[in-house]
Amino acid sequence: SSLEGLSFSVTIKDELQCRGKDLKIIGCYDSEIFIESSVKSLYVVGCGSCNIYVAACERVAFIDKC
């Protein structure tokens, strides 16, 4: 599952969309992102001026170039 290129957005992902999956958030700007369930792993790359809320991450959370 991934979110790419969001700008000036509010996005909410629930348990049915994310639970137990690898989630990638790439190239997002000026956005609010809410992940309301646990994810297997989280990759956030190239995001700026974002607030990202994640309920839990089971393995690794990777943040690069933000």
XYZ file of N, CA and C in Angstrom, residues 36-63:
84
model
N -4.827 4.862 10.957
C -5.551 4.485 12.172
C -5.405 3.017 12.557
N -4.387 2.333 12.064
C -4.140 0.956 12.463
C -2.642 0.692 12.444
N -2.261 -0.469 12.935
C -0.839 -0.811 12.902
C -0.453 -1.238 11.488
N 0.779 -0.956 11.127
C 1.311 -1.381 9.837
C 2.500 -2.293 10.093
N 2.823 -3.127 9.124
C 3.955 -4.035 9.262
C 5.262 -3.247 9.267
N 5.459 -2.402 8.259
C 6.619 -1.514 8.207
C 6.203 -0.218 7.526
N 6.953 0.851 7.798
C 6.614 2.182 7.299
C 7.832 2.800 6.640
N 7.651 3.290 5.420
C 8.704 3.987 4.684
C 8.186 5.369 4.323
N 8.860 6.416 4.816
C 8.504 7.793 4.486
C 9.706 8.394 3.772
N 9.528 8.786 2.502
C 10.639 9.265 1.687
C 10.241 10.544 0.963
N 11.091 11.569 1.069
C 10.931 12.791 0.294
C 9.702 13.611 0.618
N 9.267 13.606 1.856
C 8.093 14.384 2.257
C 8.530 15.666 2.958
N 7.740 16.725 2.819
C 8.052 17.987 3.489
C 6.806 18.649 4.037
N 6.921 19.263 5.198
C 5.830 19.987 5.857
C 4.578 19.123 6.027
N 4.789 17.866 6.388
C 3.679 16.939 6.626
C 3.639 16.552 8.100
N 2.442 16.299 8.578
C 2.256 15.663 9.880
C 1.704 14.277 9.600
N 2.444 13.254 10.043
C 2.050 11.880 9.789
C 1.845 11.182 11.129
N 0.640 10.661 11.333
C 0.287 9.975 12.573
C 0.044 8.504 12.259
N 0.764 7.615 12.950
C 0.619 6.177 12.729
C 0.329 5.508 14.065
N -0.700 4.665 14.101
C -1.079 4.005 15.349
C 0.067 3.165 15.898
N 0.698 2.344 15.056
C 1.818 1.506 15.493
C 2.521 0.935 14.263
N 3.797 0.632 14.458
C 4.588 0.007 13.405
C 5.199 -1.262 13.992
N 4.911 -2.422 13.397
C 5.340 -3.700 13.962
C 6.841 -3.950 13.822
N 7.436 -3.514 12.718
C 8.848 -3.810 12.486
C 9.694 -2.553 12.400
N 9.895 -2.031 11.202
C 10.806 -0.914 11.014
C 10.065 0.304 10.469
N 10.481 1.483 10.942
C 10.003 2.750 10.392
C 11.208 3.435 9.778
N 11.181 3.687 8.480
C 12.291 4.256 7.740
C 11.900 5.638 7.242
N 12.681 6.656 7.603
C 12.414 8.034 7.182
C 13.653 8.573 6.502
